PDB file of C-alpha atoms in Angstrom:
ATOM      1  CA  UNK B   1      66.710 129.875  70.575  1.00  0.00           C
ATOM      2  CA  UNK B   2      67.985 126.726  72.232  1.00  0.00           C
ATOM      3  CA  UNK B   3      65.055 123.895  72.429  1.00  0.00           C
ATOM      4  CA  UNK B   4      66.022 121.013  74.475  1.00  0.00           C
ATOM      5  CA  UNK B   5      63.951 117.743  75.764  1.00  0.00           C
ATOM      6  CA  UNK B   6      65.059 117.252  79.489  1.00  0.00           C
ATOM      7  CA  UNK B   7      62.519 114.453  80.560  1.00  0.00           C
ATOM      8  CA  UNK B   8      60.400 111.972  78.753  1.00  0.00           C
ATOM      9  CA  UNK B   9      58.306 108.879  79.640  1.00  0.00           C
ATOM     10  CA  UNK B  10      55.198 107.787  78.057  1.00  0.00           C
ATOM     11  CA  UNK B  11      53.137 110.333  76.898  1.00  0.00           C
ATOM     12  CA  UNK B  12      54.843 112.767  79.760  1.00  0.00           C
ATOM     13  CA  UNK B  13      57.564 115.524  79.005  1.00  0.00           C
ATOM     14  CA  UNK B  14      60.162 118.534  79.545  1.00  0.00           C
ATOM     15  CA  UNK B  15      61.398 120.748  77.428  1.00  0.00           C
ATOM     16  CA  UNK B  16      63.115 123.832  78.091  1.00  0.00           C
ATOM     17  CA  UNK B  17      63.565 127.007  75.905  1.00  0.00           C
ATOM     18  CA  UNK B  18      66.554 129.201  76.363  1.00  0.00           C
ATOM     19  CA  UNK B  19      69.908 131.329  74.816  1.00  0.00           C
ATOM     20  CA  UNK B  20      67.959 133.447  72.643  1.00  0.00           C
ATOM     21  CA  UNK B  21      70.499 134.753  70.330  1.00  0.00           C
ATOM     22  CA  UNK B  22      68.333 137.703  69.070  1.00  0.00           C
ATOM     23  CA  UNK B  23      67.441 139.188  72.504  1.00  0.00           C
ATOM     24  CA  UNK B  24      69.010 142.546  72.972  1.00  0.00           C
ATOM     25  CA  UNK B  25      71.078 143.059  75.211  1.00  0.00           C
ATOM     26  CA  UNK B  26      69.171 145.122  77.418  1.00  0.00           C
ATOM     27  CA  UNK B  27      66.549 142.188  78.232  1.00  0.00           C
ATOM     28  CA  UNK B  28      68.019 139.935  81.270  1.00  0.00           C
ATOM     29  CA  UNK B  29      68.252 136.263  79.763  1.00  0.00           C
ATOM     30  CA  UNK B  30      65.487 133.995  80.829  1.00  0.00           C
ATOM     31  CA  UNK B  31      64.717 130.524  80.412  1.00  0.00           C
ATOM     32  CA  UNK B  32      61.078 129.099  79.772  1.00  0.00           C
ATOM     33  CA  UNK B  33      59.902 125.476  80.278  1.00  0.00           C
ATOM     34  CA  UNK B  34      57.081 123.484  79.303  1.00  0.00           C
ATOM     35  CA  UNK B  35      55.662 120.296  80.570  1.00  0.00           C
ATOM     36  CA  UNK B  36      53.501 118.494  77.889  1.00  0.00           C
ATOM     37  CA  UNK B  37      51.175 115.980  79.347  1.00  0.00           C
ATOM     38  CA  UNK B  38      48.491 113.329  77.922  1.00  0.00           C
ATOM     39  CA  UNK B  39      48.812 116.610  74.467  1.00  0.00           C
ATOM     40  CA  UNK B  40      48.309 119.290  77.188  1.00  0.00           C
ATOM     41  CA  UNK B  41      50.881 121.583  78.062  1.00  0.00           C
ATOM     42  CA  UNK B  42      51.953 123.553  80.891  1.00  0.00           C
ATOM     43  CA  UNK B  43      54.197 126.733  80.765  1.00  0.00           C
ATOM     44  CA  UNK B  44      55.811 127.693  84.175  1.00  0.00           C
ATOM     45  CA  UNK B  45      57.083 131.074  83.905  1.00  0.00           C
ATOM     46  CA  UNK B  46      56.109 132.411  80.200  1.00  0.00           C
ATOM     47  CA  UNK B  47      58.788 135.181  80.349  1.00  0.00           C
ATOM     48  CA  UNK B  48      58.596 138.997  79.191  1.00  0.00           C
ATOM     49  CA  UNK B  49      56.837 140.739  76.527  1.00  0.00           C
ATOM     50  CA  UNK B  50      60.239 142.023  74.453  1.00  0.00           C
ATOM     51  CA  UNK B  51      60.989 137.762  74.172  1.00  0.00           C
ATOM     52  CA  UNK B  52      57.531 136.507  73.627  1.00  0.00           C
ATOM     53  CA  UNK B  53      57.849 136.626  69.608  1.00  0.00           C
ATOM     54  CA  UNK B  54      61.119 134.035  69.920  1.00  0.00           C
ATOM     55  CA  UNK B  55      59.828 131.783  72.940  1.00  0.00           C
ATOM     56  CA  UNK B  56      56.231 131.292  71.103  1.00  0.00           C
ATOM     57  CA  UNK B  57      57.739 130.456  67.461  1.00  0.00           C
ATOM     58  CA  UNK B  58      60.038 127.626  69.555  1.00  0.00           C
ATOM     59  CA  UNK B  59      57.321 126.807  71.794  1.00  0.00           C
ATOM     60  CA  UNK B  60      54.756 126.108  68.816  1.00  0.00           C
ATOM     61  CA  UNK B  61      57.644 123.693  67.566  1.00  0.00           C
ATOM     62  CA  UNK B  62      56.797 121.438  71.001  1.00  0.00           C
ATOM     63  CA  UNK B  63      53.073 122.042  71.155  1.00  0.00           C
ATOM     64  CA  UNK B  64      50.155 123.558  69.482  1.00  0.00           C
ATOM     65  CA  UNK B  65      48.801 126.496  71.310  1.00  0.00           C
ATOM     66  CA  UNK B  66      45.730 125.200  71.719  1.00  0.00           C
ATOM     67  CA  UNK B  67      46.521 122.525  73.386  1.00  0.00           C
ATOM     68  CA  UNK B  68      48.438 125.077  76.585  1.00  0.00           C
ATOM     69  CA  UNK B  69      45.640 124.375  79.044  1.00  0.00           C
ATOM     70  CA  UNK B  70      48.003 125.624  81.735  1.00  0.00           C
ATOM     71  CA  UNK B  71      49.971 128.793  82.705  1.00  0.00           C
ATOM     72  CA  UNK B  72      52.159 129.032  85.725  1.00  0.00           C
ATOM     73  CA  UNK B  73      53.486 132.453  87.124  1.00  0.00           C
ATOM     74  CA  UNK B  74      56.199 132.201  90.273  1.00  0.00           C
ATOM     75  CA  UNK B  75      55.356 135.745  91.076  1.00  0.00           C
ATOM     76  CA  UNK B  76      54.887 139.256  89.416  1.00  0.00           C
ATOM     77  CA  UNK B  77      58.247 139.924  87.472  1.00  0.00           C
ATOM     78  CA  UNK B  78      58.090 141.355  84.278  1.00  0.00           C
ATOM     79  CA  UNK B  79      60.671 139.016  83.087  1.00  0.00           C
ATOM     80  CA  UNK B  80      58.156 136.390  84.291  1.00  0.00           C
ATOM     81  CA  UNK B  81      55.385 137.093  82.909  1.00  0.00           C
ATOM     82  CA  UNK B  82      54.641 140.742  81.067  1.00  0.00           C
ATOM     83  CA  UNK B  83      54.386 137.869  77.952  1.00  0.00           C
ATOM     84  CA  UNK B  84      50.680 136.967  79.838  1.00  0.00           C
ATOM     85  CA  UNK B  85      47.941 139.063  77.891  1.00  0.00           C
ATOM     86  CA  UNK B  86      49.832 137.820  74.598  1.00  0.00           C
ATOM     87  CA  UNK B  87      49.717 133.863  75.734  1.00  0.00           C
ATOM     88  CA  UNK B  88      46.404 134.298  77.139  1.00  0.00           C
ATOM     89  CA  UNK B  89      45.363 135.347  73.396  1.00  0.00           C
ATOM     90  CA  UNK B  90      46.676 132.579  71.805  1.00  0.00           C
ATOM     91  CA  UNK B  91      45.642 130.103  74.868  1.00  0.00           C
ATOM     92  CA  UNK B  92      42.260 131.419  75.758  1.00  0.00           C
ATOM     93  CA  UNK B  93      41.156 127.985  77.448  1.00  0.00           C
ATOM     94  CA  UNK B  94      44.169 128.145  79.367  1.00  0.00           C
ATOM     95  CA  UNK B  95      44.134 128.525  82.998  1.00  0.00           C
ATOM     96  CA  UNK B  96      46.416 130.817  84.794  1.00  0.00           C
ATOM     97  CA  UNK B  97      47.899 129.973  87.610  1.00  0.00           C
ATOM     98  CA  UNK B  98      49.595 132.974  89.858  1.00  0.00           C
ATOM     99  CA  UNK B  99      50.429 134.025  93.630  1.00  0.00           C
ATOM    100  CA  UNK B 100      46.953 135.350  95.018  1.00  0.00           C
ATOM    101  CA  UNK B 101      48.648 138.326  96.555  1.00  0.00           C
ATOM    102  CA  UNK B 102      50.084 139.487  93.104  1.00  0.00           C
ATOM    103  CA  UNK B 103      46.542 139.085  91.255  1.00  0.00           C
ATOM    104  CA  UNK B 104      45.947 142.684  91.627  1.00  0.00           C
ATOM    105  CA  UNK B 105      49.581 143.754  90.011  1.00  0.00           C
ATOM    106  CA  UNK B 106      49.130 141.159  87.225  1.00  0.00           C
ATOM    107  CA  UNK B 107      46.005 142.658  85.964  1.00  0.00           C
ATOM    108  CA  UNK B 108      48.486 145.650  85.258  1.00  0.00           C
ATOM    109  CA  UNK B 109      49.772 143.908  82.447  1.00  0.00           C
ATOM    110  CA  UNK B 110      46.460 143.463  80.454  1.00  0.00           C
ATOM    111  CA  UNK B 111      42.816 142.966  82.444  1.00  0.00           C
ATOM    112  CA  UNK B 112      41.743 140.201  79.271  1.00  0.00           C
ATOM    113  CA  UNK B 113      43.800 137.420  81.013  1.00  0.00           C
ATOM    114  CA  UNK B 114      42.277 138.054  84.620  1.00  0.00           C
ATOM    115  CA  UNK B 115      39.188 135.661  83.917  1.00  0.00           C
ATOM    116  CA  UNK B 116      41.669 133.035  83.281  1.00  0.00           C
ATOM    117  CA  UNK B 117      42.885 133.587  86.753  1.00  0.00           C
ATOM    118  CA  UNK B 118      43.700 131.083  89.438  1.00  0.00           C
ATOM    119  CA  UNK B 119      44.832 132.753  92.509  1.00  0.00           C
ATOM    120  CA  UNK B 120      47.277 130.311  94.334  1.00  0.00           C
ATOM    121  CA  UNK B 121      46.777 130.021  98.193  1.00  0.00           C
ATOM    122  CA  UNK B 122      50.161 130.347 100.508  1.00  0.00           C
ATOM    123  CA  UNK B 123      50.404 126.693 101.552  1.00  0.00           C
ATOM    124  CA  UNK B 124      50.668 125.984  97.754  1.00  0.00           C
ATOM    125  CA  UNK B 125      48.199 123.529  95.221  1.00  0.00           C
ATOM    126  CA  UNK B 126      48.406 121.082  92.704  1.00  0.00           C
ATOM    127  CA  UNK B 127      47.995 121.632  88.763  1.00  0.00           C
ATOM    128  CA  UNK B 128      46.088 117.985  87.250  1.00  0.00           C
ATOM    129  CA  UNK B 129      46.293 117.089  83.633  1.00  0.00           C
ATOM    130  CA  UNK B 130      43.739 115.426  81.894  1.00  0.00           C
ATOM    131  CA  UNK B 131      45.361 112.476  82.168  1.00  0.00           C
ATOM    132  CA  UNK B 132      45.486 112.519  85.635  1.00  0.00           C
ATOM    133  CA  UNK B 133      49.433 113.535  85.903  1.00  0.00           C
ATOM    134  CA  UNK B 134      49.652 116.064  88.639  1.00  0.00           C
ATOM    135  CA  UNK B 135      52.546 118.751  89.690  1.00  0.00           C
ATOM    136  CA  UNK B 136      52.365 120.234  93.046  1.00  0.00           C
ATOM    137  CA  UNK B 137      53.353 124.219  93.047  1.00  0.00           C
ATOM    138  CA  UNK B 138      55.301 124.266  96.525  1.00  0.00           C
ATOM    139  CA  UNK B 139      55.630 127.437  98.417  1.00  0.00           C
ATOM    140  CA  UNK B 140      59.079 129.578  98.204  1.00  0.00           C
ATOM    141  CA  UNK B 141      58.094 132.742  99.761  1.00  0.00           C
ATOM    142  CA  UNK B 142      60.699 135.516  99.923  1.00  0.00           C
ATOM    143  CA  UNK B 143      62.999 133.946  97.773  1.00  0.00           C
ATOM    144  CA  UNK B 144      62.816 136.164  96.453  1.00  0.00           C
ATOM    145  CA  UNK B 145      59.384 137.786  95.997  1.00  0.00           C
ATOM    146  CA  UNK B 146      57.344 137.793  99.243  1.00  0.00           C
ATOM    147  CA  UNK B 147      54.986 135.753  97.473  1.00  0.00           C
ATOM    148  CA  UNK B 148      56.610 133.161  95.230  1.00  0.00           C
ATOM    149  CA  UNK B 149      56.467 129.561  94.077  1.00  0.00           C
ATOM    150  CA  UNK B 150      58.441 126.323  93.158  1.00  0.00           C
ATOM    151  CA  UNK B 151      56.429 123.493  90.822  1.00  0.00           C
ATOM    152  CA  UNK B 152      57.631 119.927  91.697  1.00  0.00           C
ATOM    153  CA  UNK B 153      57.236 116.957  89.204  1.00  0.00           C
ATOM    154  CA  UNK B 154      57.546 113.794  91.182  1.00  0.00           C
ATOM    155  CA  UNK B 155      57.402 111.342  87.866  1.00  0.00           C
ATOM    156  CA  UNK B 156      60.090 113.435  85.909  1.00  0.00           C
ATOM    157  CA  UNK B 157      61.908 113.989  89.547  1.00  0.00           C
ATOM    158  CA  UNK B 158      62.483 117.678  88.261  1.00  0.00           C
ATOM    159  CA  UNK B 159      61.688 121.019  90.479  1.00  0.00           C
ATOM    160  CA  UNK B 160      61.367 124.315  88.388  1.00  0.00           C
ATOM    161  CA  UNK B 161      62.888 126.514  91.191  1.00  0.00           C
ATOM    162  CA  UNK B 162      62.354 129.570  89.642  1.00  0.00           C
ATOM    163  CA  UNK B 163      64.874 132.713  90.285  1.00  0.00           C
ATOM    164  CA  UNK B 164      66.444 130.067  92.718  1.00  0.00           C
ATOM    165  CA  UNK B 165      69.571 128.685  91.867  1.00  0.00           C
ATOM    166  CA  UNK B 166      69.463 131.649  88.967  1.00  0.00           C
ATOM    167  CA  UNK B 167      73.230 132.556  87.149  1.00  0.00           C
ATOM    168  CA  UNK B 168      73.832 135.693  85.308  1.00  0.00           C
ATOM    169  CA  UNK B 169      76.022 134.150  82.313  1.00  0.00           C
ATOM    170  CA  UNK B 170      78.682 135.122  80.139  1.00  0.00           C
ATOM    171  CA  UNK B 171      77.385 135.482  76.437  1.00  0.00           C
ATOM    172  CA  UNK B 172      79.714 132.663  75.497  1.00  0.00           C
ATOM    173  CA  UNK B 173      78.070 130.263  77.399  1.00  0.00           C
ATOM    174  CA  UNK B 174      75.482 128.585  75.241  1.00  0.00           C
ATOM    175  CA  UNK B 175      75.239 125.250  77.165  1.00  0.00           C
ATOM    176  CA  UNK B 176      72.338 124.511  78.941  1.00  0.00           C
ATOM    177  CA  UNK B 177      73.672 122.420  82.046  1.00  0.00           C
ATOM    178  CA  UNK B 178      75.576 123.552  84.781  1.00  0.00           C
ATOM    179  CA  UNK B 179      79.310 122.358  83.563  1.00  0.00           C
ATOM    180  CA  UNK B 180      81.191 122.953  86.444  1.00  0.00           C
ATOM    181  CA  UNK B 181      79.791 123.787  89.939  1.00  0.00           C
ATOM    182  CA  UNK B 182      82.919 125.206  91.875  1.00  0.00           C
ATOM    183  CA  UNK B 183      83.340 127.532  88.510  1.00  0.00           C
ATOM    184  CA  UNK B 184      79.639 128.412  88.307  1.00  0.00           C
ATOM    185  CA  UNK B 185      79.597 129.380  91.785  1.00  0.00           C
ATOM    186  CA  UNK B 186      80.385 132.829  90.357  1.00  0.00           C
ATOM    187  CA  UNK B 187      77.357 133.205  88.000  1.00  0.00           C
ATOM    188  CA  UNK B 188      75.131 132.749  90.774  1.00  0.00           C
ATOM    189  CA  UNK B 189      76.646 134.357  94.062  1.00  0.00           C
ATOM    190  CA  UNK B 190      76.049 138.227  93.884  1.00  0.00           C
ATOM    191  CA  UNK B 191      72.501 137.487  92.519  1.00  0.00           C
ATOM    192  CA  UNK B 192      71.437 135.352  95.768  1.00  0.00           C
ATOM    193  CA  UNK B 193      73.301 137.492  98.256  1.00  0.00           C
ATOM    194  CA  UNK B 194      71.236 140.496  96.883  1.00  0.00           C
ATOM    195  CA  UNK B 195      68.373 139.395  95.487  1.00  0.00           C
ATOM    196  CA  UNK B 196      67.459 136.417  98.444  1.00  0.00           C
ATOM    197  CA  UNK B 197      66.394 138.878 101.364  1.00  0.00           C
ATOM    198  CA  UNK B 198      65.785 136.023 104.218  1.00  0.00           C
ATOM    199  CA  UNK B 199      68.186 133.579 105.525  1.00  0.00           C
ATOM    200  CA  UNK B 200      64.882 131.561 107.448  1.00  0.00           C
ATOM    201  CA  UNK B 201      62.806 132.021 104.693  1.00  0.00           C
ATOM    202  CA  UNK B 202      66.003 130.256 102.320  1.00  0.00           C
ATOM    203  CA  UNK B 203      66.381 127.426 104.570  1.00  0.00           C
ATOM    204  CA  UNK B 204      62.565 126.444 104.771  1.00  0.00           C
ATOM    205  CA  UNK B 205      62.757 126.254 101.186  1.00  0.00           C
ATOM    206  CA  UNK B 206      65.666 124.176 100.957  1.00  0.00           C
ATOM    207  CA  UNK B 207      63.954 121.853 103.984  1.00  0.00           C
ATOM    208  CA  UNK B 208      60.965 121.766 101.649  1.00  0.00           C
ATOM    209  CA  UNK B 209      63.262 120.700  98.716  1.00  0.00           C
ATOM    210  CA  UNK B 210      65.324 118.328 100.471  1.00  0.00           C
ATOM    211  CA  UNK B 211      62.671 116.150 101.228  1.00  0.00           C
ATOM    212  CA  UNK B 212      61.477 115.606  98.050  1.00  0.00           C
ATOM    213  CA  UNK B 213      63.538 113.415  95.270  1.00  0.00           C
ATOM    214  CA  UNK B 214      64.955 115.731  92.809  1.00  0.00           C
ATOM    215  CA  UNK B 215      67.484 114.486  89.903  1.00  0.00           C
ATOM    216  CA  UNK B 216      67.748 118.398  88.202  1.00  0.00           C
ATOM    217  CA  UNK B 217      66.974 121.849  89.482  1.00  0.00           C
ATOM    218  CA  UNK B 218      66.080 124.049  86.625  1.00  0.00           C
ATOM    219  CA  UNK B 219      65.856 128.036  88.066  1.00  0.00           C
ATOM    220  CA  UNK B 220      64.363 130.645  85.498  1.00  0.00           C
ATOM    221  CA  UNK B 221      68.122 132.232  84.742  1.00  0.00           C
ATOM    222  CA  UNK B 222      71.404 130.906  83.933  1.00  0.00           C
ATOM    223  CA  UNK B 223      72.425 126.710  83.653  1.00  0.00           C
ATOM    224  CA  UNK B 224      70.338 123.205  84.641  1.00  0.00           C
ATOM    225  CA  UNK B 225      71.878 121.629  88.076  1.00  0.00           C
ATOM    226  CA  UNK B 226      71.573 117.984  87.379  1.00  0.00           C
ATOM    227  CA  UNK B 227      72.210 114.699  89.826  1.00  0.00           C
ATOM    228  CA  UNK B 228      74.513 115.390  92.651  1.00  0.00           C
ATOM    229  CA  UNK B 229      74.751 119.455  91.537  1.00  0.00           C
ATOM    230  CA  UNK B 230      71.272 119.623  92.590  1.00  0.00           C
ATOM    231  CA  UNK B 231      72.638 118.750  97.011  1.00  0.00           C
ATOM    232  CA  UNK B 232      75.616 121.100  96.047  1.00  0.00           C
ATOM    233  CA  UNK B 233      73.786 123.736  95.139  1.00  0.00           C
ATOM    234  CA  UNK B 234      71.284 123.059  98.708  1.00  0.00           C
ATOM    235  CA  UNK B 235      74.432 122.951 100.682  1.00  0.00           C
ATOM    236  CA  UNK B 236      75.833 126.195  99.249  1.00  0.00           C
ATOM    237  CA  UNK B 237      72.444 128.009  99.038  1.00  0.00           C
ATOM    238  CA  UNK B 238      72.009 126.914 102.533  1.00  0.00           C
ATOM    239  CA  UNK B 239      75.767 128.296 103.925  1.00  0.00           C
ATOM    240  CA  UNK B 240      75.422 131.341 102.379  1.00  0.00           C
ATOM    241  CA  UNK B 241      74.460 135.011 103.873  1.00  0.00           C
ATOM    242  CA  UNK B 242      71.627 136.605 101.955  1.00  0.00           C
ATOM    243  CA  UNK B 243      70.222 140.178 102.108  1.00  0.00           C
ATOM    244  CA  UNK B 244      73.169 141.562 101.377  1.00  0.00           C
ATOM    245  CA  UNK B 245      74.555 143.640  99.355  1.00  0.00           C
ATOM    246  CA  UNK B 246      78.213 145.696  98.955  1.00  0.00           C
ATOM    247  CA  UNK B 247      80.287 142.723 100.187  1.00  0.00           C
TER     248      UNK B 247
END
């Protein structure tokens, strides 16, 4: 599995987690991230159950799992977080943060993690660090779960977007930035037509986004958009037709 440092200043990091070579190949790819902070760390979307042996032997070579204070769910996909009842046991101090309307659906996957619960209000929150470092969890409902979240990091400038901006890729492709735009257009189009359900609900996300100051985009699937991919991807997420599907 592919471990790579996107961000660091001070005592304030990124890494993502992602190509696992020894997935099968009926488990969608996924990638995982992990913001380490002041020696805490944050996990924003752990991923699923059939992965959680490969992401926690990488993830313990970034951060001891004590130290994982924080969990973040988007929303209430197994490829998400079916991993929870497993990170919760090796993170019991950690706090869990998930969509409050998919509390109930997320007990499902193991009731011992549901104390650790923090039910996330519509409008959105913030998740502090000891150190006082903050990231603010930003609303992106429908997009495409009907309730669903971004996490914004204003000192790395980097927005976890989630299944937004998400490519299915080739099994060749084993880099972890988006090389090419115009040719990864085709990774990602199918999957947004379908899977996005409301144009309105799209473009108050990407009014959200556009008014913060983002330098790379990192979705849950597929390639990192970096610098000026990050507005491409806004301007072609925002032209395009969702809820569709058979066209």
């Amino acid at each position: 599995m592919i471990k790579k440092q996107l961000f660091e200043e001070g005592n304030h990091a990124w890494f993502v987690l992602c190509r696992d070579p020894e997935k099968s190949e009926h488990v969608i790819d996924t990638n995982e991230y992990v913001i380490v902070s002041g020696g805490e760390g944050l996990i924003l979307d752990p991923g699923g159950m059939e992965i959680f042996a490969q992401v926690a032997s990488t993830m313990a070579e970034v951060i001891p799992f004590t130290s994982i204070k924080h969990i973040f769910g988007s929303h209430q996909d197994p490829d998400v977080i079916s991993s929870l009842p497993l990170w919760a046991g090796l993170s019991p101090a950690a706090k869990i943060y998930v969509p409050w309307m998919w509390t109930g659906f997320l007990a499902h996957f193991g009731l011992e993690s549901v104390n650790q619960f923090v039910p996330i209000p519509d409008e959105g929150m913030d998740i502090a660090f000891a150190n006082r470092a903050r990231v603010k969890i930003i609303p992106a409902h429908y997009c495409h779960s009907a309730g669903n979240f971004s996490v914004y990091d204003a000192k790395a400038k980097i927005l976890f977007s989630g299944d937004i901006g998400a490519g299915l890729l080739p099994k060749n492709y084993t880099g972890v930035f988006v090389e090419n735009f115009d040719q990864h257009i085709k990774y990602m189009e199918a999957f947004h037509k379908r899977w996005m359900p409301s144009n309105s609900a799209k473009n108050e996300w990407i009014n959200r986004v556009r008014a913060l100051n983002v330098n790379m985009l990192c979705p849950q699937h597929g390639a990192i958009f970096r610098g000026e991919q990050v507005n491409q991807f806004l301007d072609w997420f925002e032209a395009l037709e969702v809820g569709v599907w058979g066209k």
